[in-house]
């Protein structure tokens, strides 16, 4: 069975600084990987996804993620964070293409300080 | 705005009661999945419906059941509520792998 680990429970970053959120997955075959963002009391919004091809994936709101098979990682990055980026971020993996049964990590809470 | 609507937004129930949560999926999406998100945790997959048939189930007991209707809207039913069932319940409708989530229903069991 697939699993996702997000090692950082909480990260604090200054506004304008760069950001990297870590995600490690465990899955035997080609994973289908996602990053979602959740604002307090809200549902999940898809930031980006990786299925195949270019390992650097661009998403919405200026986010990108890089798939590294050798490290079983799919880290999320943003060169300059804004106060509105404060939220909970979830990495997720799906077993099959066309299979939307997602396995989520426990999330990383991002706090932005002025 | 994802086009996925869940109702109610908040609900308080007593232990042992039954609850029904509803989800209207985005137009054209024939797959609906339900997730349970406990406080401070990531969402956990409950089950999925595809064209009115259950299409996979997570590690949840049978007292969690569901339905999908011909218009692809869906219900999640939970019988014999327990305190640990308190959580945010998320519905996601999807087509071609991208899942669109609703705002969720916050269920509190007292």
Short mmCIF file of C-alpha atoms in Angstrom, two decimals:
data_model
loop_
_atom_site.label_atom_id
_atom_site.label_comp_id
_atom_site.label_asym_id
_atom_site.label_seq_id
_atom_site.Cartn_x
_atom_site.Cartn_y
_atom_site.Cartn_z
CA UNK A 1 0.00 0.00 0.00
CA UNK A 2 1.14 3.49 -0.71
CA UNK A 3 2.02 6.00 2.01
CA UNK A 4 3.09 9.63 2.27
CA UNK A 5 5.32 11.25 4.87
CA UNK A 6 5.50 14.95 5.50
CA UNK A 7 8.31 15.31 8.03
CA UNK A 8 7.62 18.91 8.99
CA UNK A 9 4.51 19.47 11.09
CA UNK A 10 4.90 23.24 11.24
CA UNK A 11 7.09 25.68 9.32
CA UNK A 12 7.45 29.44 9.89
CA UNK A 13 8.76 31.61 7.09
CA UNK A 14 9.19 35.36 6.72
CA UNK A 15 7.16 37.05 4.04
CA UNK A 16 9.21 37.28 0.86
CA UNK A 17 11.47 34.39 1.81
CA UNK A 18 11.68 31.16 -0.14
CA UNK A 19 9.81 28.03 0.89
CA UNK A 20 10.33 24.31 0.58
CA UNK A 21 7.90 21.77 2.00
CA UNK A 22 9.05 18.17 2.07
CA UNK A 23 7.14 15.12 0.95
CA UNK A 24 8.33 11.52 0.76
CA UNK A 25 6.22 8.74 -0.67
CA UNK A 26 6.30 5.00 -0.58
CA UNK A 27 4.90 3.18 -3.57
CA UNK A 28 6.26 0.37 -5.69
CA UNK A 29 5.19 1.52 -9.12
CA UNK A 30 4.97 4.91 -10.79
CA UNK A 31 3.26 7.22 -8.32
CA UNK A 32 0.75 9.89 -9.17
CA UNK A 33 1.55 12.78 -6.85
CA UNK A 34 -0.36 15.84 -5.75
CA UNK A 35 -0.05 18.87 -3.53
CA UNK A 36 -3.17 20.39 -2.00
CA UNK A 37 -3.63 23.49 0.15
CA UNK A 38 -6.26 23.92 2.83
CA UNK A 39 -7.15 27.23 4.45
CA UNK A 40 -8.72 27.13 7.92
CA UNK A 41 -12.19 25.58 7.87
CA UNK A 42 -12.03 25.08 4.11
CA UNK A 43 -11.83 22.21 1.68
CA UNK A 44 -8.77 21.27 -0.32
CA UNK A 45 -7.52 23.10 -3.39
CA UNK A 46 -5.21 21.41 -5.87
CA UNK A 47 -1.90 23.26 -6.30
CA UNK A 48 -0.23 20.90 -8.76
CA UNK A 49 0.11 17.28 -9.82
CA UNK A 50 2.67 14.97 -11.34
CA UNK A 51 1.82 12.01 -13.52
CA UNK A 52 4.77 11.61 -15.88
CA UNK A 53 7.18 13.56 -18.07
CA UNK A 54 9.05 16.62 -16.87
CA UNK A 55 9.94 16.12 -13.23
CA UNK A 56 9.60 19.83 -12.43
CA UNK A 57 5.92 20.68 -12.26
CA UNK A 58 4.46 24.17 -12.22
CA UNK A 59 1.28 24.88 -10.31
CA UNK A 60 -1.02 27.68 -9.34
CA UNK A 61 -0.13 30.61 -7.07
CA UNK A 62 3.54 30.46 -8.06
CA UNK A 63 4.21 27.02 -6.59
CA UNK A 64 6.32 24.31 -8.18
CA UNK A 65 7.34 20.80 -7.16
CA UNK A 66 10.10 18.47 -8.25
CA UNK A 67 9.70 14.70 -8.50
CA UNK A 68 12.86 12.80 -7.57
CA UNK A 69 12.40 9.08 -8.00
CA UNK A 70 15.81 8.24 -6.49
CA UNK A 71 14.83 10.01 -3.26
CA UNK A 72 11.13 9.09 -3.35
CA UNK A 73 10.41 12.76 -2.88
CA UNK A 74 8.06 15.38 -4.26
CA UNK A 75 8.98 18.61 -2.52
CA UNK A 76 6.94 21.77 -2.94
CA UNK A 77 8.71 25.10 -3.46
CA UNK A 78 7.94 28.76 -3.83
CA UNK A 79 10.61 31.42 -4.39
CA UNK A 80 8.88 34.18 -2.42
CA UNK A 81 5.98 33.60 -0.04
CA UNK A 82 3.10 35.98 0.57
CA UNK A 83 1.09 36.35 3.77
CA UNK A 84 -1.87 34.77 1.96
CA UNK A 85 0.13 31.52 1.61
CA UNK A 86 -0.40 30.77 5.30
CA UNK A 87 -2.37 27.51 5.32
CA UNK A 88 -2.07 23.74 5.71
CA UNK A 89 -0.36 21.89 2.87
CA UNK A 90 -0.96 18.25 2.06
CA UNK A 91 0.98 15.94 -0.20
CA UNK A 92 -0.96 13.00 -1.62
CA UNK A 93 -0.39 9.95 -3.81
CA UNK A 94 -2.83 7.99 -5.98
CA UNK A 95 -2.27 4.36 -6.87
CA UNK A 96 -3.28 4.47 -10.50
CA UNK A 97 -3.88 6.92 -13.26
CA UNK A 98 -7.62 7.46 -13.30
CA UNK A 99 -7.82 6.35 -9.69
CA UNK A 100 -8.70 9.23 -7.46
CA UNK A 101 -8.38 7.32 -4.19
CA UNK A 102 -5.83 9.55 -2.59
CA UNK A 103 -3.53 8.76 0.30
CA UNK A 104 -2.60 11.93 2.13
CA UNK A 105 0.26 12.88 4.39
CA UNK A 106 -0.44 14.43 7.78
CA UNK A 107 0.14 17.93 6.46
CA UNK A 108 2.50 20.84 7.09
CA UNK A 109 1.14 23.99 8.65
CA UNK A 110 2.76 27.10 7.17
CA UNK A 111 2.94 30.31 9.19
CA UNK A 112 4.10 33.55 7.56
CA UNK A 113 5.66 36.27 9.70
CA UNK A 114 6.06 39.90 8.57
CA UNK B 1 -14.99 27.66 -6.19
CA UNK B 2 -14.91 23.99 -7.17
CA UNK B 3 -18.58 23.45 -7.96
CA UNK B 4 -18.78 20.74 -5.30
CA UNK B 5 -21.35 21.54 -2.63
CA UNK B 6 -21.71 19.80 0.70
CA UNK B 7 -24.51 20.08 3.22
CA UNK B 8 -24.86 20.78 6.01
CA UNK B 9 -21.72 22.77 6.80
CA UNK B 10 -21.86 21.99 10.51
CA UNK B 11 -23.69 19.34 12.49
CA UNK B 12 -23.84 18.24 16.10
CA UNK B 13 -25.06 14.74 16.93
CA UNK B 14 -25.27 12.60 20.02
CA UNK B 15 -23.36 9.36 20.39
CA UNK B 16 -25.39 6.44 19.03
CA UNK B 17 -27.36 8.54 16.56
CA UNK B 18 -27.27 8.27 12.79
CA UNK B 19 -26.23 11.01 10.36
CA UNK B 20 -26.52 11.65 6.62
CA UNK B 21 -24.17 14.01 4.82
CA UNK B 22 -24.81 15.17 1.29
CA UNK B 23 -22.64 16.11 -1.66
CA UNK B 24 -23.51 17.62 -5.03
CA UNK B 25 -20.73 16.91 -7.46
CA UNK B 26 -19.41 19.12 -10.20
CA UNK B 27 -21.29 18.84 -13.48
CA UNK B 28 -20.03 15.97 -15.63
CA UNK B 29 -18.12 14.25 -12.81
CA UNK B 30 -19.23 10.64 -12.45
CA UNK B 31 -16.95 9.71 -9.55
CA UNK B 32 -17.41 10.79 -5.96
CA UNK B 33 -15.07 10.04 -3.08
CA UNK B 34 -15.53 10.66 0.63
CA UNK B 35 -12.78 11.43 3.12
CA UNK B 36 -12.66 11.83 6.88
CA UNK B 37 -10.28 14.44 8.26
CA UNK B 38 -9.77 14.32 12.01
CA UNK B 39 -8.40 17.40 13.72
CA UNK B 40 -4.72 17.87 12.93
CA UNK B 41 -4.63 14.98 10.47
CA UNK B 42 -4.67 14.47 6.75
CA UNK B 43 -7.84 13.26 5.05
CA UNK B 44 -8.45 9.50 5.16
CA UNK B 45 -10.19 7.77 2.26
CA UNK B 46 -13.57 6.30 3.24
CA UNK B 47 -14.97 5.06 -0.08
CA UNK B 48 -15.57 5.97 -3.69
CA UNK B 49 -18.58 5.69 -5.96
CA UNK B 50 -18.44 5.45 -9.73
CA UNK B 51 -21.68 5.54 -11.68
CA UNK B 52 -23.73 4.58 -8.62
CA UNK B 53 -21.56 1.59 -7.64
CA UNK B 54 -19.06 1.44 -4.80
CA UNK B 55 -15.59 1.43 -6.32
CA UNK B 56 -13.21 0.90 -3.45
CA UNK B 57 -13.29 1.34 0.29
CA UNK B 58 -10.78 2.41 2.89
CA UNK B 59 -10.31 1.05 6.37
CA UNK B 60 -13.69 2.10 7.77
CA UNK B 61 -16.32 -0.12 9.44
CA UNK B 62 -19.60 -1.06 7.73
CA UNK B 63 -21.54 1.52 9.74
CA UNK B 64 -20.08 3.98 7.23
CA UNK B 65 -22.15 3.56 4.08
CA UNK B 66 -22.91 5.59 1.01
CA UNK B 67 -25.03 6.11 -2.03
CA UNK B 68 -24.59 7.75 -5.38
CA UNK B 69 -27.62 8.89 -7.34
CA UNK B 70 -28.22 8.99 -11.12
CA UNK B 71 -27.30 12.69 -11.16
CA UNK B 72 -24.00 11.67 -9.48
CA UNK B 73 -24.78 13.43 -6.21
CA UNK B 74 -23.93 11.37 -3.16
CA UNK B 75 -24.69 10.67 0.47
CA UNK B 76 -22.53 9.45 3.31
CA UNK B 77 -24.39 7.71 6.13
CA UNK B 78 -22.90 6.91 9.48
CA UNK B 79 -24.79 4.75 11.96
CA UNK B 80 -24.23 4.34 15.70
CA UNK B 81 -22.10 7.45 15.94
CA UNK B 82 -19.06 7.35 18.18
CA UNK B 83 -17.14 10.25 19.70
CA UNK B 84 -14.18 9.47 17.40
CA UNK B 85 -16.39 10.09 14.38
CA UNK B 86 -16.07 13.81 15.11
CA UNK B 87 -14.23 15.18 12.08
CA UNK B 88 -14.43 17.20 8.90
CA UNK B 89 -16.00 15.06 6.16
CA UNK B 90 -14.89 15.96 2.67
CA UNK B 91 -16.47 15.00 -0.59
CA UNK B 92 -14.52 15.09 -3.82
CA UNK B 93 -15.90 14.72 -7.31
CA UNK B 94 -13.58 13.81 -10.11
CA UNK B 95 -13.01 12.92 -13.71
CA UNK B 96 -9.69 12.00 -15.31
CA UNK B 97 -7.79 11.88 -12.02
CA UNK B 98 -8.25 15.45 -10.80
CA UNK B 99 -10.37 15.55 -7.67
CA UNK B 100 -12.30 18.70 -6.74
CA UNK B 101 -13.14 18.99 -3.07
CA UNK B 102 -16.11 20.55 -1.38
CA UNK B 103 -15.84 22.74 1.70
CA UNK B 104 -16.68 19.85 3.98
CA UNK B 105 -19.15 19.09 6.74
CA UNK B 106 -17.90 19.53 10.28
CA UNK B 107 -19.48 16.76 12.39
CA UNK B 108 -19.28 16.94 16.15
CA UNK B 109 -20.41 13.95 18.17
CA UNK B 110 -21.16 14.62 21.83
#
